[in-house]
mmCIF file of C-alpha atoms in Angstrom:
data_model
loop_
_atom_site.group_PDB
_atom_site.id
_atom_site.type_symbol
_atom_site.label_atom_id
_atom_site.label_comp_id
_atom_site.label_asym_id
_atom_site.label_seq_id
_atom_site.Cartn_x
_atom_site.Cartn_y
_atom_site.Cartn_z
ATOM 1 C CA MET V 41 31.137 -72.511 84.713
ATOM 2 C CA LYS V 42 28.075 -72.237 87.012
ATOM 3 C CA LYS V 43 27.534 -68.632 85.941
ATOM 4 C CA PHE V 44 27.728 -69.670 82.276
ATOM 5 C CA ILE V 45 25.179 -72.461 82.725
ATOM 6 C CA ALA V 46 22.794 -70.135 84.532
ATOM 7 C CA ALA V 47 23.222 -67.468 81.889
ATOM 8 C CA THR V 48 22.809 -69.983 79.088
ATOM 9 C CA LEU V 49 19.646 -71.425 80.587
ATOM 10 C CA ALA V 50 18.234 -67.943 81.073
ATOM 11 C CA THR V 51 19.094 -66.975 77.514
ATOM 12 C CA THR V 52 17.722 -70.235 76.157
ATOM 13 C CA ALA V 53 14.466 -69.836 78.062
ATOM 14 C CA LEU V 54 13.914 -66.469 76.412
ATOM 15 C CA ALA V 55 15.182 -67.419 72.976
ATOM 16 C CA VAL V 56 13.637 -70.837 72.394
ATOM 17 C CA PRO V 57 10.244 -69.599 71.134
ATOM 18 C CA ALA V 58 11.884 -67.396 68.479
ATOM 19 C CA PHE V 59 14.313 -70.103 67.408
ATOM 20 C CA ALA V 60 11.595 -72.727 67.320
ATOM 21 C CA GLN V 61 9.675 -70.661 64.790
ATOM 22 C CA GLU V 62 12.708 -70.429 62.508
ATOM 23 C CA VAL V 63 14.690 -73.670 62.868
ATOM 24 C CA THR V 64 13.453 -77.088 63.903
ATOM 25 C CA GLU V 65 16.909 -78.649 64.190
ATOM 26 C CA PHE V 66 20.551 -77.638 63.859
ATOM 27 C CA ARG V 67 23.049 -79.715 61.888
ATOM 28 C CA ILE V 68 26.812 -79.655 62.429
ATOM 29 C CA GLY V 69 29.128 -81.183 59.819
ATOM 30 C CA ILE V 70 32.480 -82.669 60.810
ATOM 31 C CA LEU V 71 35.230 -82.960 58.192
ATOM 32 C CA GLY V 72 36.661 -86.373 57.373
ATOM 33 C CA GLY V 73 40.203 -87.426 58.101
ATOM 34 C CA GLU V 74 39.714 -89.724 61.065
ATOM 35 C CA ASN V 75 37.409 -92.442 62.349
ATOM 36 C CA ALA V 76 33.789 -91.268 62.153
ATOM 37 C CA GLN V 77 32.927 -92.394 65.693
ATOM 38 C CA ASP V 78 35.941 -90.525 67.098
ATOM 39 C CA ARG V 79 34.786 -87.397 65.304
ATOM 40 C CA MET V 80 31.292 -87.774 66.735
ATOM 41 C CA ASN V 81 32.691 -88.318 70.232
ATOM 42 C CA ASN V 82 34.864 -85.194 70.017
ATOM 43 C CA TYR V 83 31.830 -83.107 69.060
ATOM 44 C CA ALA V 84 29.333 -84.665 71.490
ATOM 45 C CA CYS V 85 29.838 -81.854 73.987
ATOM 46 C CA MET V 86 29.323 -79.266 71.249
ATOM 47 C CA GLN V 87 26.125 -81.049 70.287
ATOM 48 C CA GLU V 88 24.836 -80.770 73.864
ATOM 49 C CA TYR V 89 25.765 -77.097 74.193
ATOM 50 C CA THR V 90 24.073 -76.297 70.874
ATOM 51 C CA THR V 91 20.853 -78.061 71.817
ATOM 52 C CA GLU V 92 20.843 -76.166 75.105
ATOM 53 C CA ALA V 93 21.540 -72.802 73.461
ATOM 54 C CA LEU V 94 19.065 -73.089 70.577
ATOM 55 C CA GLY V 95 16.408 -75.222 72.199
ATOM 56 C CA VAL V 96 16.164 -77.518 69.183
ATOM 57 C CA GLU V 97 17.609 -80.941 68.397
ATOM 58 C CA THR V 98 21.211 -80.861 67.207
ATOM 59 C CA LYS V 99 22.486 -83.518 64.819
ATOM 60 C CA LEU V 100 26.095 -84.349 63.934
ATOM 61 C CA PHE V 101 27.116 -85.452 60.457
ATOM 62 C CA ALA V 102 30.492 -87.084 59.808
ATOM 63 C CA PRO V 103 30.685 -87.877 56.062
ATOM 64 C CA ALA V 104 33.413 -90.168 54.776
ATOM 65 C CA ASP V 105 35.211 -87.364 52.955
ATOM 66 C CA TYR V 106 35.565 -83.580 52.951
ATOM 67 C CA ASN V 107 33.264 -83.193 49.965
ATOM 68 C CA GLY V 108 30.360 -84.570 51.972
ATOM 69 C CA VAL V 109 30.521 -81.556 54.293
ATOM 70 C CA ILE V 110 31.093 -79.119 51.413
ATOM 71 C CA GLN V 111 28.050 -80.385 49.531
ATOM 72 C CA GLY V 112 25.982 -80.403 52.716
ATOM 73 C CA LEU V 113 26.713 -76.720 53.270
ATOM 74 C CA LEU V 114 26.011 -75.901 49.631
ATOM 75 C CA GLY V 115 22.790 -77.906 49.627
ATOM 76 C CA GLY V 116 21.519 -76.554 52.935
ATOM 77 C CA THR V 117 21.585 -79.885 54.776
ATOM 78 C CA ILE V 118 24.441 -78.775 57.086
ATOM 79 C CA ASP V 119 24.256 -75.532 59.065
ATOM 80 C CA MET V 120 27.732 -75.224 60.581
ATOM 81 C CA ALA V 121 31.171 -76.773 60.165
ATOM 82 C CA TRP V 122 34.825 -76.181 60.929
ATOM 83 C CA LEU V 123 36.310 -76.304 57.448
ATOM 84 C CA GLY V 124 39.879 -76.473 56.268
ATOM 85 C CA ALA V 125 40.971 -73.419 54.289
ATOM 86 C CA SER V 126 40.810 -75.319 50.981
ATOM 87 C CA SER V 127 37.388 -76.759 51.791
ATOM 88 C CA TYR V 128 36.183 -73.247 52.538
ATOM 89 C CA ALA V 129 37.669 -72.106 49.226
ATOM 90 C CA ALA V 130 35.866 -74.935 47.429
ATOM 91 C CA THR V 131 32.569 -73.918 49.016
ATOM 92 C CA TYR V 132 33.144 -70.255 48.196
ATOM 93 C CA LEU V 133 34.128 -70.922 44.581
ATOM 94 C CA GLN V 134 30.964 -72.955 44.007
ATOM 95 C CA ASN V 135 28.721 -70.417 45.741
ATOM 96 C CA PRO V 136 30.194 -67.242 47.297
ATOM 97 C CA GLU V 137 26.921 -66.640 49.160
ATOM 98 C CA ALA V 138 26.558 -70.099 50.726
ATOM 99 C CA VAL V 139 28.449 -69.686 53.999
ATOM 100 C CA GLU V 140 29.960 -67.058 56.261
ATOM 101 C CA PRO V 141 33.345 -67.569 57.959
ATOM 102 C CA VAL V 142 32.998 -66.370 61.540
ATOM 103 C CA LEU V 143 35.757 -67.806 63.734
ATOM 104 C CA VAL V 144 39.193 -69.421 63.494
ATOM 105 C CA LYS V 145 41.135 -71.633 65.912
ATOM 106 C CA GLN V 146 43.853 -69.894 67.924
ATOM 107 C CA ASN V 147 47.117 -71.629 68.832
ATOM 108 C CA LEU V 148 48.742 -71.407 72.250
ATOM 109 C CA ASP V 149 51.058 -68.626 71.028
ATOM 110 C CA GLY V 150 48.103 -66.603 69.756
ATOM 111 C CA SER V 151 48.711 -67.364 66.071
ATOM 112 C CA ILE V 152 46.033 -68.733 63.718
ATOM 113 C CA GLY V 153 48.252 -70.711 61.367
ATOM 114 C CA TYR V 154 49.369 -74.304 60.957
ATOM 115 C CA HIS V 155 51.555 -76.375 58.632
ATOM 116 C CA SER V 156 51.507 -79.308 56.284
ATOM 117 C CA ILE V 157 53.978 -81.827 57.710
ATOM 118 C CA GLY V 158 55.803 -84.381 55.575
ATOM 119 C CA PHE V 159 56.808 -87.473 57.523
ATOM 120 C CA ALA V 160 58.209 -90.987 57.206
ATOM 121 C CA ARG V 161 59.173 -93.902 59.446
ATOM 122 C CA VAL V 162 62.368 -93.476 61.439
ATOM 123 C CA ASP V 163 63.664 -96.818 60.174
ATOM 124 C CA SER V 164 62.958 -95.985 56.522
ATOM 125 C CA GLY V 165 66.265 -94.208 56.011
ATOM 126 C CA ILE V 166 64.347 -91.235 54.574
ATOM 127 C CA GLU V 167 65.641 -87.895 55.864
ATOM 128 C CA SER V 168 64.089 -85.463 53.373
ATOM 129 C CA LEU V 169 61.956 -85.331 50.234
ATOM 130 C CA GLU V 170 65.019 -86.436 48.292
ATOM 131 C CA GLY V 171 64.830 -89.754 50.096
ATOM 132 C CA VAL V 172 61.295 -90.349 48.812
ATOM 133 C CA GLN V 173 62.310 -90.049 45.157
ATOM 134 C CA GLY V 174 61.029 -93.098 43.299
ATOM 135 C CA LYS V 175 58.995 -94.228 46.309
ATOM 136 C CA VAL V 176 55.335 -94.042 47.349
ATOM 137 C CA PHE V 177 54.060 -90.707 48.661
ATOM 138 C CA GLY V 178 50.621 -90.212 50.207
ATOM 139 C CA PHE V 179 48.141 -87.341 50.173
ATOM 140 C CA GLY V 180 44.997 -87.335 52.296
ATOM 141 C CA ASP V 181 41.854 -85.890 50.754
ATOM 142 C CA PRO V 182 41.689 -83.845 47.493
ATOM 143 C CA ASN V 183 39.833 -81.108 49.398
ATOM 144 C CA SER V 184 42.369 -80.928 52.215
ATOM 145 C CA THR V 185 44.579 -77.846 52.442
ATOM 146 C CA SER V 186 47.531 -79.470 54.205
ATOM 147 C CA GLY V 187 46.782 -82.963 52.900
ATOM 148 C CA TYR V 188 46.841 -81.903 49.260
ATOM 149 C CA LEU V 189 46.555 -78.282 48.082
ATOM 150 C CA ILE V 190 49.566 -76.662 49.741
ATOM 151 C CA PRO V 191 52.014 -79.585 49.409
ATOM 152 C CA SER V 192 50.982 -79.998 45.763
ATOM 153 C CA ILE V 193 52.165 -76.419 45.239
ATOM 154 C CA GLU V 194 55.179 -76.217 47.561
ATOM 155 C CA ILE V 195 56.746 -79.670 47.171
ATOM 156 C CA PRO V 196 57.302 -79.262 43.402
ATOM 157 C CA GLN V 197 59.138 -76.029 44.221
ATOM 158 C CA THR V 198 61.613 -78.201 46.145
ATOM 159 C CA THR V 199 61.797 -81.199 43.821
ATOM 160 C CA GLY V 200 61.534 -79.345 40.518
ATOM 161 C CA ALA V 201 59.046 -81.972 39.343
ATOM 162 C CA THR V 202 55.295 -82.471 39.316
ATOM 163 C CA MET V 203 53.344 -84.555 41.788
ATOM 164 C CA GLU V 204 52.285 -86.982 39.066
ATOM 165 C CA SER V 205 53.140 -90.623 39.741
ATOM 166 C CA GLY V 206 56.446 -91.561 38.144
ATOM 167 C CA ASP V 207 57.716 -88.005 37.701
ATOM 168 C CA TYR V 208 59.563 -87.585 41.001
ATOM 169 C CA PHE V 209 57.804 -89.927 43.381
ATOM 170 C CA GLY V 210 57.354 -93.480 42.150
ATOM 171 C CA GLU V 211 53.668 -93.358 43.013
ATOM 172 C CA VAL V 212 51.438 -90.663 44.459
ATOM 173 C CA LYS V 213 48.222 -91.903 46.049
ATOM 174 C CA PHE V 214 45.314 -90.559 48.060
ATOM 175 C CA THR V 215 44.794 -92.407 51.334
ATOM 176 C CA GLY V 216 41.380 -90.914 52.122
ATOM 177 C CA GLY V 217 42.287 -88.659 55.041
ATOM 178 C CA HIS V 218 44.862 -87.584 57.604
ATOM 179 C CA GLU V 219 44.380 -90.525 59.941
ATOM 180 C CA GLN V 220 44.654 -92.945 57.041
ATOM 181 C CA THR V 221 47.906 -91.305 55.888
ATOM 182 C CA ILE V 222 49.415 -91.487 59.361
ATOM 183 C CA ILE V 223 48.497 -95.150 59.757
ATOM 184 C CA ALA V 224 49.691 -96.010 56.239
ATOM 185 C CA VAL V 225 53.118 -94.495 56.908
ATOM 186 C CA ALA V 226 53.352 -96.012 60.387
ATOM 187 C CA ASN V 227 52.489 -99.456 58.985
ATOM 188 C CA GLY V 228 54.915 -99.142 56.091
ATOM 189 C CA ASP V 229 52.149 -99.283 53.477
ATOM 190 C CA ILE V 230 53.461 -96.062 51.941
ATOM 191 C CA ASP V 231 56.926 -94.574 52.313
ATOM 192 C CA ALA V 232 55.972 -91.028 53.272
ATOM 193 C CA GLY V 233 53.032 -88.650 53.326
ATOM 194 C CA VAL V 234 51.678 -85.347 54.555
ATOM 195 C CA THR V 235 49.334 -84.370 57.369
ATOM 196 C CA TRP V 236 48.650 -81.281 59.478
ATOM 197 C CA ALA V 237 49.863 -79.863 62.776
ATOM 198 C CA ASP V 238 50.403 -76.512 64.430
ATOM 199 C CA ALA V 239 54.149 -77.410 64.625
ATOM 200 C CA GLN V 240 54.237 -76.113 68.209
ATOM 201 C CA GLY V 241 55.151 -78.118 71.266
ATOM 202 C CA GLU V 242 56.928 -81.468 71.115
ATOM 203 C CA TRP V 243 57.136 -83.905 68.205
ATOM 204 C CA GLU V 244 56.762 -86.802 70.654
ATOM 205 C CA ASP V 245 53.289 -85.501 71.551
ATOM 206 C CA GLY V 246 52.241 -85.046 67.932
ATOM 207 C CA TYR V 247 52.816 -81.304 68.479
ATOM 208 C CA ASN V 248 50.171 -79.296 70.369
ATOM 209 C CA SER V 249 47.309 -79.818 67.942
ATOM 210 C CA GLY V 250 46.488 -81.407 64.628
ATOM 211 C CA ALA V 251 46.073 -84.834 63.085
ATOM 212 C CA LEU V 252 49.280 -86.177 64.625
ATOM 213 C CA ARG V 253 48.086 -85.149 68.092
ATOM 214 C CA ARG V 254 44.738 -86.814 67.420
ATOM 215 C CA ALA V 255 46.519 -90.007 66.396
ATOM 216 C CA VAL V 256 48.670 -89.988 69.527
ATOM 217 C CA ASP V 257 45.654 -89.367 71.764
ATOM 218 C CA ALA V 258 43.834 -92.257 70.081
ATOM 219 C CA GLY V 259 46.797 -94.580 70.641
ATOM 220 C CA LEU V 260 47.215 -95.137 66.909
ATOM 221 C CA VAL V 261 50.861 -94.194 66.652
ATOM 222 C CA ASP V 262 54.065 -93.734 68.621
ATOM 223 C CA MET V 263 55.710 -90.554 67.375
ATOM 224 C CA ASN V 264 59.117 -92.030 68.172
ATOM 225 C CA ASP V 265 58.552 -94.331 65.193
ATOM 226 C CA LEU V 266 58.104 -91.360 62.854
ATOM 227 C CA LYS V 267 60.224 -88.449 61.697
ATOM 228 C CA GLN V 268 59.490 -85.136 60.044
ATOM 229 C CA ILE V 269 61.025 -84.790 56.583
ATOM 230 C CA TRP V 270 59.354 -81.614 55.303
ATOM 231 C CA ILE V 271 57.287 -78.668 56.544
ATOM 232 C CA SER V 272 55.268 -76.160 54.555
ATOM 233 C CA ASN V 273 55.086 -72.436 54.956
ATOM 234 C CA VAL V 274 52.445 -71.301 57.426
ATOM 235 C CA ILE V 275 48.840 -71.872 56.303
ATOM 236 C CA PRO V 276 45.860 -69.927 57.670
ATOM 237 C CA GLU V 277 43.794 -72.202 59.886
ATOM 238 C CA GLY V 278 40.412 -73.001 58.366
ATOM 239 C CA PRO V 279 37.286 -71.168 59.502
ATOM 240 C CA VAL V 280 34.220 -72.148 61.434
ATOM 241 C CA VAL V 281 31.451 -71.327 58.961
ATOM 242 C CA LEU V 282 27.703 -70.883 59.257
ATOM 243 C CA ARG V 283 25.192 -71.287 56.473
ATOM 244 C CA ALA V 284 24.553 -67.710 55.310
ATOM 245 C CA ASP V 285 20.776 -67.967 55.134
ATOM 246 C CA LEU V 286 20.346 -69.054 58.748
ATOM 247 C CA PRO V 287 18.303 -66.623 60.891
ATOM 248 C CA ALA V 288 20.477 -63.808 62.237
ATOM 249 C CA ASP V 289 19.760 -64.680 65.883
ATOM 250 C CA VAL V 290 20.760 -68.301 65.321
ATOM 251 C CA LYS V 291 24.040 -67.212 63.714
ATOM 252 C CA ALA V 292 24.736 -64.809 66.573
ATOM 253 C CA THR V 293 24.027 -67.463 69.201
ATOM 254 C CA MET V 294 26.220 -70.074 67.530
ATOM 255 C CA THR V 295 29.059 -67.623 66.929
ATOM 256 C CA GLU V 296 29.026 -66.689 70.606
ATOM 257 C CA LEU V 297 28.848 -70.336 71.646
ATOM 258 C CA VAL V 298 31.959 -71.326 69.695
ATOM 259 C CA ASP V 299 33.726 -68.054 70.522
ATOM 260 C CA THR V 300 33.404 -68.714 74.255
ATOM 261 C CA LEU V 301 33.735 -72.508 74.163
ATOM 262 C CA TYR V 302 37.287 -72.511 75.563
ATOM 263 C CA GLU V 303 36.279 -70.375 78.543
ATOM 264 C CA ARG V 304 33.251 -72.568 79.161
ATOM 265 C CA ASP V 305 34.750 -76.018 78.756
ATOM 266 C CA GLN V 306 38.425 -76.502 77.948
ATOM 267 C CA GLU V 307 38.040 -80.244 77.552
ATOM 268 C CA CYS V 308 35.329 -79.743 74.958
ATOM 269 C CA ALA V 309 37.435 -77.129 73.150
ATOM 270 C CA TYR V 310 40.352 -79.599 73.085
ATOM 271 C CA GLY V 311 38.200 -82.209 71.360
ATOM 272 C CA VAL V 312 36.666 -79.828 68.849
ATOM 273 C CA ALA V 313 39.964 -78.075 68.047
ATOM 274 C CA ALA V 314 42.038 -81.280 67.685
ATOM 275 C CA GLY V 315 44.329 -80.471 70.588
ATOM 276 C CA ASP V 316 45.595 -77.615 72.721
ATOM 277 C CA THR V 317 44.155 -74.220 71.855
ATOM 278 C CA LEU V 318 43.317 -70.831 73.304
ATOM 279 C CA GLY V 319 39.913 -71.113 71.676
ATOM 280 C CA PHE V 320 38.530 -69.347 68.626
ATOM 281 C CA VAL V 321 38.780 -65.745 67.435
ATOM 282 C CA PRO V 322 36.884 -63.758 64.763
ATOM 283 C CA VAL V 323 37.865 -64.131 61.107
ATOM 284 C CA THR V 324 36.616 -62.900 57.730
ATOM 285 C CA HIS V 325 36.829 -64.022 54.114
ATOM 286 C CA LYS V 326 39.853 -61.769 53.579
ATOM 287 C CA THR V 327 42.075 -64.221 55.480
ATOM 288 C CA TYR V 328 41.399 -66.882 52.830
ATOM 289 C CA GLU V 329 41.716 -64.882 49.613
ATOM 290 C CA SER V 330 45.155 -66.373 48.881
ATOM 291 C CA ILE V 331 43.865 -69.911 49.482
ATOM 292 C CA VAL V 332 40.889 -69.297 47.189
ATOM 293 C CA ALA V 333 43.270 -68.108 44.476
ATOM 294 C CA ALA V 334 45.590 -71.072 45.008
ATOM 295 C CA ARG V 335 42.766 -73.577 44.843
ATOM 296 C CA GLN V 336 41.344 -71.972 41.731
ATOM 297 C CA SER V 337 44.707 -72.190 39.990
ATOM 298 C CA VAL V 338 45.397 -75.815 41.005
ATOM 299 C CA ILE V 339 41.964 -77.436 41.125
ATOM 300 C CA GLY V 340 39.635 -74.952 39.468
ATOM 301 C CA ASN V 341 36.826 -74.991 42.027
#
């Protein structure tokens, strides 16, 4: 850690003049899905490291929904974000030249995938999707991969019906995000819903990483009150993206910063990555071609 700090300070001392001529601040967007202040707290360490590395003020933006980050990247008001795969697809479909995917979160087993998890209360009597027939089912955000896109494709393959209210489920509603879905199910406001997790580790912990783990860490839910009723096929974890028209040296510095974050500060990496991780590894657009195609077919853009 001491070597890293010394190296970073040395690098920063040399690089600041060049960066200062090209960027006056750096803006990191944080996807919705949980309390805005919690999101800001989890990224506070990343904010400090970025300011140190670039020598300019770093600002965090935590819009209420996923689209706020997408539009910020497209409009040039956000420079970097960790997107979900569907949010990346949305950005790409609106402007293929807007952002560059550079890194992806790595699970403890070395994989880079995760799952959409369907869940209900233990005392609901619901054991599977069949038990939710005629009841209220919750999605998170329309731009969420695990909170909407993938379950909207895979669940109908199981039920043989659409996700329209009254077709199979009595009502299908958007809660606003993963945290909201988890709380709504836990409180009995909806009968079941979907969220995301790496599906590794123990259910009681909210798995190793994901929205359930975040909720457990925040003291919002006791996993013993919930049960898993459905799991999707593996989904490619979303990419860390950089605005494509950033200066090349800024992109290189930020890619290296995130790439080595786990080695530098495991606690910071835990907060940024929503749980246990081995850090981030390189990724390209090719990993998300299937998600882009799926989003285009379901949503259009």
